[in-house]
Amino acid sequence: MSAESDALNEQIKQSVALLRRHLDWDVAQGRLAELNARVEDPDLWNDAEAAQKLMRERTQLAGQVEGVQKLEADVADTLELIELAEMEGDEAMVADGLATLRNLAEEAKRREIESLLSGEADANDCYLEVNSGAGGTEAQDWAEMLLRMYSRWSEQHGYKITLMEASEGEQAGLKSATMQVTGPNAYGWLKTEAGVHRLVRISPFDAAARRQTSFASVWVYPVVDDSIEIEINEADLKVDTFRASGAGGQHVNKTESAIRITHVPSGIIVACQTDRSQHRNRATAMGMLKARLYEAELQKREAAAAQTEAAKTDIGWGHQIRSYVLAPYQLVKDLRTGVEKGNPDAVLDGALDEFMAASLAQRVGATRSEASATAQ
């Protein structure tokens, strides 16, 4: 076979080896067989909540296991087709086979990345919070640019976004904003974006057109459901009401329907202004607070907790995870993984997958060398 088909086959084998290792293949197959047997139990739906949880686990695991099996079968069939086409000298069929193999390699890479989303809350929806750093209008404009970037990324991946709260800057941009991202693995994908983001550009707000450096922080935490119990003492809460700002109609701006809750022991602050009803905003804000407290507990369990907390200390030099340089040259560089992109416009328009994949791989210690060792 051709050098290209051999190279693609080796690339796919490495991805499949990594997939099998992350799934703990024998354990995953055993668990899927167990779940399939339990689905046949006629008494399963006597407890609807437990049944739904079981079905979600089965669907997710079946998708992973059967996806790998189908991928391996498709690769084998395609390689056989290419070999036959080469023997018969059918160049058109060889080209079609190589095109199919390239698509399978892309699918293998996508599944490899998705296999990294195995954390306790990775499958959950999430809240994404942006805060401007020191620097006034410059930093506030940068915060709004980041919110737009994550909104575009979310839309491109079929996620639903809901703006929960926004505090507008005096002249332009945002002091802070929180949006909810709803969809499969939203938290798993976005969690590695937490940290300080640095922008270097020619300031649009400076008449002298000088180069400026701005900072804004991003924080991501999972939405928690009722099955996760988070105890909150009402005496630990400071609740403030205020008038909502921005779009929302006359009613929103005339009544103090927006809610801000401060959890005094942790210092966590959440706010919601999405609804006309103060009571509904309070309920939503309490849900956001539970999510923040739950996320804080998850962080404590991770080996990278110290690094993550350090990234939250200051929104400025020494704590950034990524730099976006628009002048004097064009470059976006992730300072954790070394991934670079020479097209900042595309990145700011939502092209973040490569950065996220590298961060996820680094987070779980998955490398190509490990995959190669496993494949051998």
Short mmCIF file of C-alpha atoms in Angstrom, two decimals:
data_model
loop_
_atom_site.label_atom_id
_atom_site.label_comp_id
_atom_site.label_asym_id
_atom_site.label_seq_id
_atom_site.Cartn_x
_atom_site.Cartn_y
_atom_site.Cartn_z
CA MET A 1 0.00 0.00 0.00
CA SER A 2 1.00 3.64 -0.42
CA ALA A 3 3.01 5.59 2.13
CA GLU A 4 0.00 7.83 2.77
CA SER A 5 -2.35 4.95 3.59
CA ASP A 6 0.29 3.43 5.90
CA ALA A 7 0.75 6.76 7.68
CA LEU A 8 -2.99 7.29 8.08
CA ASN A 9 -3.44 3.75 9.35
CA GLU A 10 -0.70 4.26 11.93
CA GLN A 11 -2.28 7.57 13.01
CA ILE A 12 -5.64 5.87 13.48
CA LYS A 13 -4.06 2.97 15.39
CA GLN A 14 -2.50 5.45 17.82
CA SER A 15 -5.83 7.20 18.37
CA VAL A 16 -7.64 3.89 18.88
CA ALA A 17 -4.98 2.74 21.34
CA LEU A 18 -5.46 5.93 23.33
CA LEU A 19 -9.24 5.53 23.16
CA ARG A 20 -9.06 1.99 24.50
CA ARG A 21 -6.73 3.03 27.31
CA HIS A 22 -8.93 5.94 28.39
CA LEU A 23 -12.04 3.79 28.28
CA ASP A 24 -10.30 0.95 30.18
CA TRP A 25 -11.56 -1.25 27.38
CA ASP A 26 -12.25 -4.54 29.18
CA VAL A 27 -13.98 -2.74 32.06
CA ALA A 28 -16.04 -0.63 29.65
CA GLN A 29 -17.25 -3.68 27.72
CA GLY A 30 -18.16 -5.45 30.94
CA ARG A 31 -20.06 -2.45 32.23
CA LEU A 32 -21.94 -2.08 28.93
CA ALA A 33 -22.99 -5.74 29.05
CA GLU A 34 -24.22 -5.20 32.62
CA LEU A 35 -26.21 -2.11 31.63
CA ASN A 36 -27.74 -3.87 28.63
CA ALA A 37 -28.90 -6.68 30.93
CA ARG A 38 -30.42 -4.22 33.41
CA VAL A 39 -32.31 -2.46 30.61
CA GLU A 40 -34.16 -5.74 29.99
CA ASP A 41 -35.45 -5.75 33.58
CA PRO A 42 -39.23 -5.00 33.46
CA ASP A 43 -39.05 -3.38 36.90
CA LEU A 44 -36.45 -0.84 35.79
CA TRP A 45 -38.92 2.00 35.28
CA ASN A 46 -40.46 1.62 38.72
CA ASP A 47 -37.90 4.24 39.68
CA ALA A 48 -38.01 6.68 36.77
CA GLU A 49 -35.14 8.86 37.99
CA ALA A 50 -32.78 5.91 38.46
CA ALA A 51 -33.86 4.47 35.11
CA GLN A 52 -33.12 7.71 33.29
CA LYS A 53 -29.70 7.90 34.90
CA LEU A 54 -28.96 4.32 33.86
CA MET A 55 -30.14 4.95 30.30
CA ARG A 56 -27.94 8.03 30.01
CA GLU A 57 -24.91 6.05 31.16
CA ARG A 58 -25.73 3.21 28.76
CA THR A 59 -26.22 5.55 25.80
CA GLN A 60 -22.94 7.34 26.47
CA LEU A 61 -20.94 4.15 27.01
CA ALA A 62 -22.50 2.39 24.01
CA GLY A 63 -21.63 5.35 21.83
CA GLN A 64 -18.00 5.13 22.94
CA VAL A 65 -17.55 1.37 22.72
CA GLU A 66 -19.54 0.83 19.53
CA GLY A 67 -17.92 3.90 17.97
CA VAL A 68 -14.46 2.39 18.41
CA GLN A 69 -15.60 -0.96 17.06
CA LYS A 70 -17.18 0.61 13.99
CA LEU A 71 -14.12 2.78 13.42
CA GLU A 72 -11.83 -0.27 13.43
CA ALA A 73 -14.13 -2.17 11.07
CA ASP A 74 -14.38 0.78 8.65
CA VAL A 75 -10.60 1.18 8.60
CA ALA A 76 -10.09 -2.52 7.88
CA ASP A 77 -12.65 -2.43 5.04
CA THR A 78 -11.12 0.72 3.56
CA LEU A 79 -7.55 -0.65 3.65
CA GLU A 80 -8.75 -3.82 1.93
CA LEU A 81 -10.47 -1.71 -0.74
CA ILE A 82 -7.32 0.35 -1.33
CA GLU A 83 -5.19 -2.80 -1.59
CA LEU A 84 -7.55 -4.34 -4.17
CA ALA A 85 -7.71 -1.08 -6.13
CA GLU A 86 -3.91 -0.86 -6.23
CA MET A 87 -3.67 -4.45 -7.48
CA GLU A 88 -6.13 -3.63 -10.28
CA GLY A 89 -4.50 -0.29 -11.06
CA ASP A 90 -7.74 1.61 -10.38
CA GLU A 91 -6.38 5.02 -9.41
CA ALA A 92 -9.82 6.58 -8.97
CA MET A 93 -10.82 3.94 -6.45
CA VAL A 94 -7.49 4.35 -4.64
CA ALA A 95 -8.13 8.09 -4.40
CA ASP A 96 -11.63 7.45 -3.01
CA GLY A 97 -10.22 5.01 -0.47
CA LEU A 98 -7.57 7.48 0.67
CA ALA A 99 -10.22 10.19 1.04
CA THR A 100 -12.28 7.83 3.21
CA LEU A 101 -9.20 6.98 5.27
CA ARG A 102 -8.49 10.68 5.84
CA ASN A 103 -12.05 11.16 7.09
CA LEU A 104 -11.67 8.16 9.40
CA ALA A 105 -8.43 9.63 10.75
CA GLU A 106 -10.28 12.87 11.54
CA GLU A 107 -13.05 10.91 13.25
CA ALA A 108 -10.48 8.97 15.27
CA LYS A 109 -8.86 12.21 16.40
CA ARG A 110 -12.24 13.66 17.39
CA ARG A 111 -13.11 10.55 19.40
CA GLU A 112 -9.67 10.62 20.99
CA ILE A 113 -10.29 14.17 22.20
CA GLU A 114 -13.79 13.33 23.43
CA SER A 115 -12.37 10.40 25.40
CA LEU A 116 -10.51 12.94 27.53
CA LEU A 117 -13.86 14.25 28.79
CA SER A 118 -14.13 11.73 31.58
CA GLY A 119 -14.22 13.99 34.63
CA GLU A 120 -16.96 13.82 37.22
CA ALA A 121 -18.90 16.78 35.80
CA ASP A 122 -17.56 16.92 32.23
CA ALA A 123 -20.91 15.95 30.70
CA ASN A 124 -22.74 18.82 32.45
CA ASP A 125 -23.84 22.19 31.17
CA CYS A 126 -21.75 25.05 32.54
CA TYR A 127 -21.56 28.70 33.45
CA LEU A 128 -18.81 30.80 31.90
CA GLU A 129 -17.89 34.03 33.67
CA VAL A 130 -15.73 36.82 32.23
CA ASN A 131 -14.23 39.63 34.31
CA SER A 132 -12.19 42.56 33.03
CA GLY A 133 -8.85 43.29 34.65
CA ALA A 134 -7.25 46.61 35.53
CA GLY A 135 -7.14 49.04 32.65
CA GLY A 136 -10.60 50.57 32.41
CA THR A 137 -12.16 50.74 28.95
CA GLU A 138 -9.39 48.71 27.28
CA ALA A 139 -9.85 45.74 29.60
CA GLN A 140 -13.64 46.02 29.52
CA ASP A 141 -13.65 45.94 25.73
CA TRP A 142 -11.40 42.87 25.86
CA ALA A 143 -13.82 41.16 28.26
CA GLU A 144 -16.64 41.71 25.78
CA MET A 145 -14.48 40.32 22.95
CA LEU A 146 -13.86 37.17 25.00
CA LEU A 147 -17.55 36.74 25.73
CA ARG A 148 -18.25 37.00 22.00
CA MET A 149 -15.48 34.46 21.24
CA TYR A 150 -16.98 31.87 23.57
CA SER A 151 -20.49 32.62 22.31
CA ARG A 152 -19.33 31.95 18.74
CA TRP A 153 -17.56 28.75 19.75
CA SER A 154 -20.69 27.56 21.56
CA GLU A 155 -22.97 28.33 18.61
CA GLN A 156 -20.62 26.56 16.18
CA HIS A 157 -20.86 23.41 18.31
CA GLY A 158 -24.63 23.49 18.59
CA TYR A 159 -24.76 24.66 22.20
CA LYS A 160 -27.43 26.96 23.55
CA ILE A 161 -26.22 30.10 25.32
CA THR A 162 -28.12 32.21 27.87
CA LEU A 163 -26.77 35.48 29.22
CA MET A 164 -27.30 35.33 32.98
CA GLU A 165 -25.82 38.68 34.01
CA ALA A 166 -23.82 41.51 32.48
CA SER A 167 -22.30 44.62 34.02
CA GLU A 168 -21.53 47.13 31.30
CA GLY A 169 -18.43 49.34 31.21
CA GLU A 170 -18.66 53.09 31.57
CA GLN A 171 -17.69 53.80 27.94
CA ALA A 172 -17.58 50.43 26.21
CA GLY A 173 -17.30 46.73 26.86
CA LEU A 174 -18.14 44.78 30.00
CA LYS A 175 -16.90 44.86 33.56
CA SER A 176 -18.22 41.33 34.00
CA ALA A 177 -20.68 38.89 32.48
CA THR A 178 -21.90 35.34 33.03
CA MET A 179 -23.51 33.08 30.44
CA GLN A 180 -24.85 29.56 30.67
CA VAL A 181 -23.73 27.10 28.00
CA THR A 182 -26.13 24.20 27.53
CA GLY A 183 -25.23 21.02 25.66
CA PRO A 184 -23.38 17.67 25.93
CA ASN A 185 -19.93 17.97 27.54
CA ALA A 186 -20.12 21.77 27.73
CA TYR A 187 -18.18 21.86 31.01
CA GLY A 188 -15.71 19.24 29.83
CA TRP A 189 -14.73 21.33 26.81
CA LEU A 190 -14.72 24.75 28.39
CA LYS A 191 -13.14 23.99 31.78
CA THR A 192 -9.60 24.37 30.46
CA GLU A 193 -10.35 27.93 29.34
CA ALA A 194 -10.35 29.14 32.95
CA GLY A 195 -7.57 31.62 33.65
CA VAL A 196 -6.26 35.01 32.57
CA HIS A 197 -6.26 35.98 28.89
CA ARG A 198 -3.89 38.70 27.63
CA LEU A 199 -4.50 40.95 24.62
CA VAL A 200 -1.90 43.08 22.85
CA ARG A 201 -3.17 45.47 20.17
CA ILE A 202 -3.22 49.01 18.87
CA SER A 203 -5.84 50.64 21.07
CA PRO A 204 -9.01 51.77 19.25
CA PHE A 205 -9.62 54.12 22.19
CA ASP A 206 -6.25 55.90 21.98
CA ALA A 207 -6.04 58.90 19.64
CA ALA A 208 -2.27 58.38 19.46
CA ALA A 209 -2.79 54.78 18.28
CA ARG A 210 -0.42 53.34 20.86
CA ARG A 211 -0.04 49.65 21.57
CA GLN A 212 -1.86 48.50 24.72
CA THR A 213 -1.86 45.33 26.82
CA SER A 214 -5.14 44.29 28.43
CA PHE A 215 -6.15 41.44 30.71
CA ALA A 216 -9.43 39.66 31.44
CA SER A 217 -10.17 36.49 33.40
CA VAL A 218 -12.41 33.59 32.49
CA TRP A 219 -13.91 31.20 35.03
CA VAL A 220 -15.94 28.10 34.19
CA TYR A 221 -18.04 25.98 36.55
CA PRO A 222 -20.53 23.14 35.96
CA VAL A 223 -24.29 23.36 36.32
CA VAL A 224 -25.37 20.95 39.07
CA ASP A 225 -28.69 19.14 39.25
CA ASP A 226 -30.81 18.13 42.23
CA SER A 227 -29.02 14.79 42.51
CA ILE A 228 -25.94 16.63 43.79
CA GLU A 229 -26.55 17.89 47.29
CA ILE A 230 -24.85 21.16 48.22
CA GLU A 231 -25.56 22.44 51.72
CA ILE A 232 -25.78 26.22 52.03
CA ASN A 233 -26.41 28.02 55.30
CA GLU A 234 -28.72 31.01 54.73
CA ALA A 235 -26.84 32.87 57.47
CA ASP A 236 -23.74 32.74 55.23
CA LEU A 237 -25.48 34.63 52.42
CA LYS A 238 -25.61 38.35 51.66
CA VAL A 239 -28.40 39.06 49.17
CA ASP A 240 -28.64 42.35 47.26
CA THR A 241 -31.21 43.50 44.72
CA PHE A 242 -30.51 45.97 41.94
CA ARG A 243 -31.93 47.22 38.69
CA ALA A 244 -30.99 45.20 35.65
CA SER A 245 -28.94 46.94 32.98
CA GLY A 246 -28.90 46.53 29.23
CA ALA A 247 -31.59 45.04 27.04
CA GLY A 248 -34.70 43.70 28.65
CA GLY A 249 -37.49 46.20 28.23
CA GLN A 250 -38.90 48.93 30.41
CA HIS A 251 -39.95 46.63 33.24
CA VAL A 252 -36.44 45.24 33.68
CA ASN A 253 -34.95 48.70 34.06
CA LYS A 254 -37.64 50.12 36.35
CA THR A 255 -37.74 47.43 39.04
CA GLU A 256 -35.05 45.95 41.26
CA SER A 257 -35.57 42.44 39.91
CA ALA A 258 -31.88 41.52 39.55
CA ILE A 259 -30.28 39.52 42.36
CA ARG A 260 -26.72 39.38 43.62
CA ILE A 261 -25.76 36.74 46.21
CA THR A 262 -22.49 36.74 48.13
CA HIS A 263 -21.42 33.57 49.91
CA VAL A 264 -19.48 35.16 52.76
CA PRO A 265 -17.29 32.19 53.86
CA SER A 266 -15.93 31.56 50.34
CA GLY A 267 -16.22 35.07 48.92
CA ILE A 268 -18.05 33.69 45.87
CA ILE A 269 -20.43 36.18 44.24
CA VAL A 270 -23.12 35.29 41.68
CA ALA A 271 -25.76 37.45 40.00
CA CYS A 272 -28.77 36.93 37.76
CA GLN A 273 -30.98 39.37 35.88
CA THR A 274 -32.52 37.19 33.19
CA ASP A 275 -36.10 37.23 34.48
CA ARG A 276 -38.64 39.91 35.40
CA SER A 277 -39.37 38.02 38.59
CA GLN A 278 -37.05 38.67 41.52
CA HIS A 279 -37.99 35.28 42.97
CA ARG A 280 -37.06 33.41 39.81
CA ASN A 281 -33.79 35.33 39.54
CA ARG A 282 -33.02 34.41 43.15
CA ALA A 283 -33.71 30.74 42.45
CA THR A 284 -31.44 30.84 39.41
CA ALA A 285 -28.71 32.66 41.34
CA MET A 286 -28.89 30.02 44.08
CA GLY A 287 -28.40 27.36 41.44
CA MET A 288 -25.37 29.25 40.15
CA LEU A 289 -23.98 29.50 43.68
CA LYS A 290 -24.39 25.75 44.21
CA ALA A 291 -22.56 25.21 40.93
CA ARG A 292 -19.69 27.44 42.02
CA LEU A 293 -19.38 25.68 45.38
CA TYR A 294 -19.49 22.28 43.68
CA GLU A 295 -16.85 23.35 41.18
CA ALA A 296 -14.65 24.53 44.05
CA GLU A 297 -14.91 21.06 45.58
CA LEU A 298 -13.98 19.43 42.26
CA GLN A 299 -10.92 21.63 42.05
CA LYS A 300 -9.76 20.44 45.46
CA ARG A 301 -9.76 16.88 44.19
CA GLU A 302 -7.57 17.64 41.20
CA ALA A 303 -3.81 17.50 41.27
CA ALA A 304 -3.78 20.76 39.31
CA ALA A 305 -5.75 22.65 41.95
CA ALA A 306 -2.78 24.75 43.09
CA GLN A 307 -2.05 25.90 39.56
CA THR A 308 -5.72 26.69 38.90
CA GLU A 309 -6.06 28.75 42.07
CA ALA A 310 -2.89 30.65 41.21
CA ALA A 311 -4.43 31.59 37.87
CA LYS A 312 -7.31 33.23 39.73
CA THR A 313 -5.24 35.39 42.08
CA ASP A 314 -4.46 38.36 39.87
CA ILE A 315 -5.77 39.42 36.50
CA GLY A 316 -2.43 40.55 35.16
CA TRP A 317 1.19 39.70 34.37
CA GLY A 318 2.47 36.26 35.36
CA HIS A 319 -0.93 34.57 35.56
CA GLN A 320 -2.09 34.45 31.94
CA ILE A 321 -2.84 31.17 30.19
CA ARG A 322 -3.02 32.57 26.65
CA SER A 323 -1.79 35.63 24.77
CA TYR A 324 -3.60 37.17 21.81
CA VAL A 325 -1.25 39.48 19.89
CA LEU A 326 -2.83 41.62 17.15
CA ALA A 327 0.08 44.06 16.78
CA PRO A 328 2.92 44.36 15.79
CA TYR A 329 2.46 40.78 14.55
CA GLN A 330 -0.44 38.30 14.49
CA LEU A 331 -0.28 35.39 16.92
CA VAL A 332 -2.33 33.55 19.54
CA LYS A 333 -0.22 31.38 21.86
CA ASP A 334 -1.31 29.15 24.72
CA LEU A 335 1.34 29.48 27.39
CA ARG A 336 0.50 26.11 28.97
CA THR A 337 0.67 23.86 25.92
CA GLY A 338 2.67 25.90 23.43
CA VAL A 339 -0.06 25.69 20.77
CA GLU A 340 0.15 28.68 18.41
CA LYS A 341 -2.17 30.03 15.72
CA GLY A 342 -1.21 32.80 13.31
CA ASN A 343 -4.79 33.85 12.61
CA PRO A 344 -6.15 35.72 15.67
CA ASP A 345 -9.32 36.75 13.82
CA ALA A 346 -10.34 33.11 13.38
CA VAL A 347 -9.57 32.35 17.04
CA LEU A 348 -11.58 35.35 18.24
CA ASP A 349 -14.38 34.10 16.00
CA GLY A 350 -14.51 30.81 17.91
CA ALA A 351 -11.76 28.59 16.45
CA LEU A 352 -10.69 27.18 19.83
CA ASP A 353 -10.81 23.41 19.38
CA GLU A 354 -7.07 22.92 18.94
CA PHE A 355 -6.31 24.89 22.11
CA MET A 356 -8.93 22.99 24.09
CA ALA A 357 -7.78 19.58 22.83
CA ALA A 358 -4.16 20.28 23.78
CA SER A 359 -5.18 21.51 27.23
CA LEU A 360 -7.38 18.48 27.82
CA ALA A 361 -4.59 16.13 26.76
CA GLN A 362 -2.14 17.89 29.05
CA ARG A 363 -4.60 17.83 31.91
CA VAL A 364 -4.87 14.05 31.92
CA GLY A 365 -1.26 13.44 30.91
CA ALA A 366 -2.17 11.93 27.53
CA THR A 367 0.59 12.22 24.93
CA ARG A 368 1.27 10.80 21.52
CA SER A 369 4.30 8.94 22.85
CA GLU A 370 2.07 7.10 25.34
CA ALA A 371 -0.34 6.22 22.54
CA SER A 372 2.51 4.89 20.40
CA ALA A 373 3.80 2.77 23.28
CA THR A 374 0.34 1.34 23.84
CA ALA A 375 -0.14 0.55 20.16
CA GLN A 376 3.07 -1.50 19.99
#
